[in-house]
């Protein structure tokens, strides 16, 4: 017997997984490769006068960040 709907029609069959197992290996390179790299681009005014307020800068990623990710940008200039 499996799972049935309110009219007793079968929806899912019952599976016996008592002796079931999965064995797998995931292999990845030890160093990041091009497929692991995301490019960050910052656009905005080319020049800012010290002490003046500038317009906003825009930061974009070449690939979308996974849902729930936090991207932190620390920018300094000397």
JSON list of C-alpha atoms in Angstrom, two decimals:
[
{"chain": "A", "resi": 1, "resn": "UNK", "atom": "CA", "xyz": [0.00, 0.00, 0.00]},
{"chain": "A", "resi": 2, "resn": "UNK", "atom": "CA", "xyz": [1.24, 3.49, -0.76]},
{"chain": "A", "resi": 3, "resn": "UNK", "atom": "CA", "xyz": [-0.07, 7.00, -0.34]},
{"chain": "A", "resi": 4, "resn": "UNK", "atom": "CA", "xyz": [-3.63, 7.53, -1.58]},
{"chain": "A", "resi": 5, "resn": "UNK", "atom": "CA", "xyz": [-5.77, 10.60, -2.12]},
{"chain": "A", "resi": 6, "resn": "UNK", "atom": "CA", "xyz": [-9.12, 11.28, -0.42]},
{"chain": "A", "resi": 7, "resn": "UNK", "atom": "CA", "xyz": [-10.87, 8.96, -2.92]},
{"chain": "A", "resi": 8, "resn": "UNK", "atom": "CA", "xyz": [-8.44, 6.09, -2.18]},
{"chain": "A", "resi": 9, "resn": "UNK", "atom": "CA", "xyz": [-6.72, 6.49, -5.55]},
{"chain": "A", "resi": 10, "resn": "UNK", "atom": "CA", "xyz": [-3.00, 5.64, -5.34]},
{"chain": "A", "resi": 11, "resn": "UNK", "atom": "CA", "xyz": [-0.72, 8.68, -5.64]},
{"chain": "A", "resi": 12, "resn": "UNK", "atom": "CA", "xyz": [2.67, 7.17, -4.74]},
{"chain": "A", "resi": 13, "resn": "UNK", "atom": "CA", "xyz": [3.59, 3.53, -4.47]},
{"chain": "A", "resi": 14, "resn": "UNK", "atom": "CA", "xyz": [5.11, 2.19, -1.27]},
{"chain": "A", "resi": 15, "resn": "UNK", "atom": "CA", "xyz": [8.84, 1.49, -1.51]},
{"chain": "A", "resi": 16, "resn": "UNK", "atom": "CA", "xyz": [10.80, -0.68, 0.88]},
{"chain": "A", "resi": 17, "resn": "UNK", "atom": "CA", "xyz": [14.18, 1.00, 1.34]},
{"chain": "A", "resi": 18, "resn": "UNK", "atom": "CA", "xyz": [15.37, -1.05, 4.32]},
{"chain": "A", "resi": 19, "resn": "UNK", "atom": "CA", "xyz": [18.32, -2.49, 2.38]},
{"chain": "A", "resi": 20, "resn": "UNK", "atom": "CA", "xyz": [18.86, 0.38, -0.05]},
{"chain": "A", "resi": 21, "resn": "UNK", "atom": "CA", "xyz": [22.09, 2.38, -0.11]},
{"chain": "A", "resi": 22, "resn": "UNK", "atom": "CA", "xyz": [23.91, 4.88, -2.28]},
{"chain": "A", "resi": 23, "resn": "UNK", "atom": "CA", "xyz": [27.66, 5.14, -2.71]},
{"chain": "A", "resi": 24, "resn": "UNK", "atom": "CA", "xyz": [29.01, 8.14, -4.60]},
{"chain": "A", "resi": 25, "resn": "UNK", "atom": "CA", "xyz": [32.17, 10.18, -5.00]},
{"chain": "A", "resi": 26, "resn": "UNK", "atom": "CA", "xyz": [32.30, 13.89, -5.86]},
{"chain": "A", "resi": 27, "resn": "UNK", "atom": "CA", "xyz": [35.60, 15.05, -7.34]},
{"chain": "A", "resi": 28, "resn": "UNK", "atom": "CA", "xyz": [36.59, 18.69, -7.72]},
{"chain": "A", "resi": 29, "resn": "UNK", "atom": "CA", "xyz": [39.83, 20.49, -8.38]},
{"chain": "A", "resi": 30, "resn": "UNK", "atom": "CA", "xyz": [41.80, 21.65, -5.32]},
{"chain": "A", "resi": 31, "resn": "UNK", "atom": "CA", "xyz": [42.26, 25.14, -6.76]},
{"chain": "A", "resi": 32, "resn": "UNK", "atom": "CA", "xyz": [39.53, 27.41, -8.12]},
{"chain": "A", "resi": 33, "resn": "UNK", "atom": "CA", "xyz": [39.28, 27.44, -11.89]},
{"chain": "A", "resi": 34, "resn": "UNK", "atom": "CA", "xyz": [37.60, 29.80, -14.37]},
{"chain": "A", "resi": 35, "resn": "UNK", "atom": "CA", "xyz": [34.26, 28.08, -13.70]},
{"chain": "A", "resi": 36, "resn": "UNK", "atom": "CA", "xyz": [34.57, 29.11, -10.03]},
{"chain": "A", "resi": 37, "resn": "UNK", "atom": "CA", "xyz": [35.41, 32.77, -10.74]},
{"chain": "A", "resi": 38, "resn": "UNK", "atom": "CA", "xyz": [32.93, 35.64, -10.58]},
{"chain": "A", "resi": 39, "resn": "UNK", "atom": "CA", "xyz": [34.03, 39.03, -11.91]},
{"chain": "A", "resi": 40, "resn": "UNK", "atom": "CA", "xyz": [32.97, 42.14, -9.99]},
{"chain": "A", "resi": 41, "resn": "UNK", "atom": "CA", "xyz": [32.54, 45.35, -11.99]},
{"chain": "A", "resi": 42, "resn": "UNK", "atom": "CA", "xyz": [32.18, 48.77, -10.36]},
{"chain": "A", "resi": 43, "resn": "UNK", "atom": "CA", "xyz": [30.90, 51.68, -12.45]},
{"chain": "A", "resi": 44, "resn": "UNK", "atom": "CA", "xyz": [30.45, 55.29, -11.48]},
{"chain": "A", "resi": 45, "resn": "UNK", "atom": "CA", "xyz": [32.16, 58.66, -11.73]},
{"chain": "A", "resi": 46, "resn": "UNK", "atom": "CA", "xyz": [35.80, 58.46, -12.87]},
{"chain": "A", "resi": 47, "resn": "UNK", "atom": "CA", "xyz": [36.77, 61.43, -10.69]},
{"chain": "A", "resi": 48, "resn": "UNK", "atom": "CA", "xyz": [35.60, 62.62, -7.29]},
{"chain": "A", "resi": 49, "resn": "UNK", "atom": "CA", "xyz": [36.80, 65.83, -5.66]},
{"chain": "A", "resi": 50, "resn": "UNK", "atom": "CA", "xyz": [37.93, 65.24, -2.07]},
{"chain": "A", "resi": 51, "resn": "UNK", "atom": "CA", "xyz": [35.28, 66.45, 0.34]},
{"chain": "A", "resi": 52, "resn": "UNK", "atom": "CA", "xyz": [32.52, 66.46, -2.30]},
{"chain": "A", "resi": 53, "resn": "UNK", "atom": "CA", "xyz": [29.61, 64.03, -2.36]},
{"chain": "A", "resi": 54, "resn": "UNK", "atom": "CA", "xyz": [29.63, 61.76, -5.38]},
{"chain": "A", "resi": 55, "resn": "UNK", "atom": "CA", "xyz": [26.82, 60.08, -7.24]},
{"chain": "A", "resi": 56, "resn": "UNK", "atom": "CA", "xyz": [26.21, 56.39, -6.62]},
{"chain": "A", "resi": 57, "resn": "UNK", "atom": "CA", "xyz": [28.46, 53.65, -7.88]},
{"chain": "A", "resi": 58, "resn": "UNK", "atom": "CA", "xyz": [26.98, 50.41, -9.22]},
{"chain": "A", "resi": 59, "resn": "UNK", "atom": "CA", "xyz": [28.52, 47.02, -8.48]},
{"chain": "A", "resi": 60, "resn": "UNK", "atom": "CA", "xyz": [27.59, 44.09, -10.74]},
{"chain": "A", "resi": 61, "resn": "UNK", "atom": "CA", "xyz": [28.57, 40.43, -10.71]},
{"chain": "A", "resi": 62, "resn": "UNK", "atom": "CA", "xyz": [29.29, 38.46, -13.91]},
{"chain": "A", "resi": 63, "resn": "UNK", "atom": "CA", "xyz": [27.18, 35.58, -12.54]},
{"chain": "A", "resi": 64, "resn": "UNK", "atom": "CA", "xyz": [24.23, 35.77, -10.16]},
{"chain": "A", "resi": 65, "resn": "UNK", "atom": "CA", "xyz": [24.96, 35.12, -6.50]},
{"chain": "A", "resi": 66, "resn": "UNK", "atom": "CA", "xyz": [23.06, 32.14, -5.08]},
{"chain": "A", "resi": 67, "resn": "UNK", "atom": "CA", "xyz": [19.81, 32.98, -3.31]},
{"chain": "A", "resi": 68, "resn": "UNK", "atom": "CA", "xyz": [20.54, 33.89, 0.31]},
{"chain": "A", "resi": 69, "resn": "UNK", "atom": "CA", "xyz": [24.14, 34.94, -0.40]},
{"chain": "A", "resi": 70, "resn": "UNK", "atom": "CA", "xyz": [25.61, 38.06, 1.14]},
{"chain": "A", "resi": 71, "resn": "UNK", "atom": "CA", "xyz": [28.05, 40.01, -1.03]},
{"chain": "A", "resi": 72, "resn": "UNK", "atom": "CA", "xyz": [30.23, 42.41, 0.96]},
{"chain": "A", "resi": 73, "resn": "UNK", "atom": "CA", "xyz": [32.26, 45.10, -0.79]},
{"chain": "A", "resi": 74, "resn": "UNK", "atom": "CA", "xyz": [35.02, 46.96, 1.03]},
{"chain": "A", "resi": 75, "resn": "UNK", "atom": "CA", "xyz": [36.52, 49.77, -1.04]},
{"chain": "A", "resi": 76, "resn": "UNK", "atom": "CA", "xyz": [39.32, 52.07, -0.01]},
{"chain": "A", "resi": 77, "resn": "UNK", "atom": "CA", "xyz": [41.64, 54.41, -1.82]},
{"chain": "A", "resi": 78, "resn": "UNK", "atom": "CA", "xyz": [44.85, 56.04, -0.70]}
]
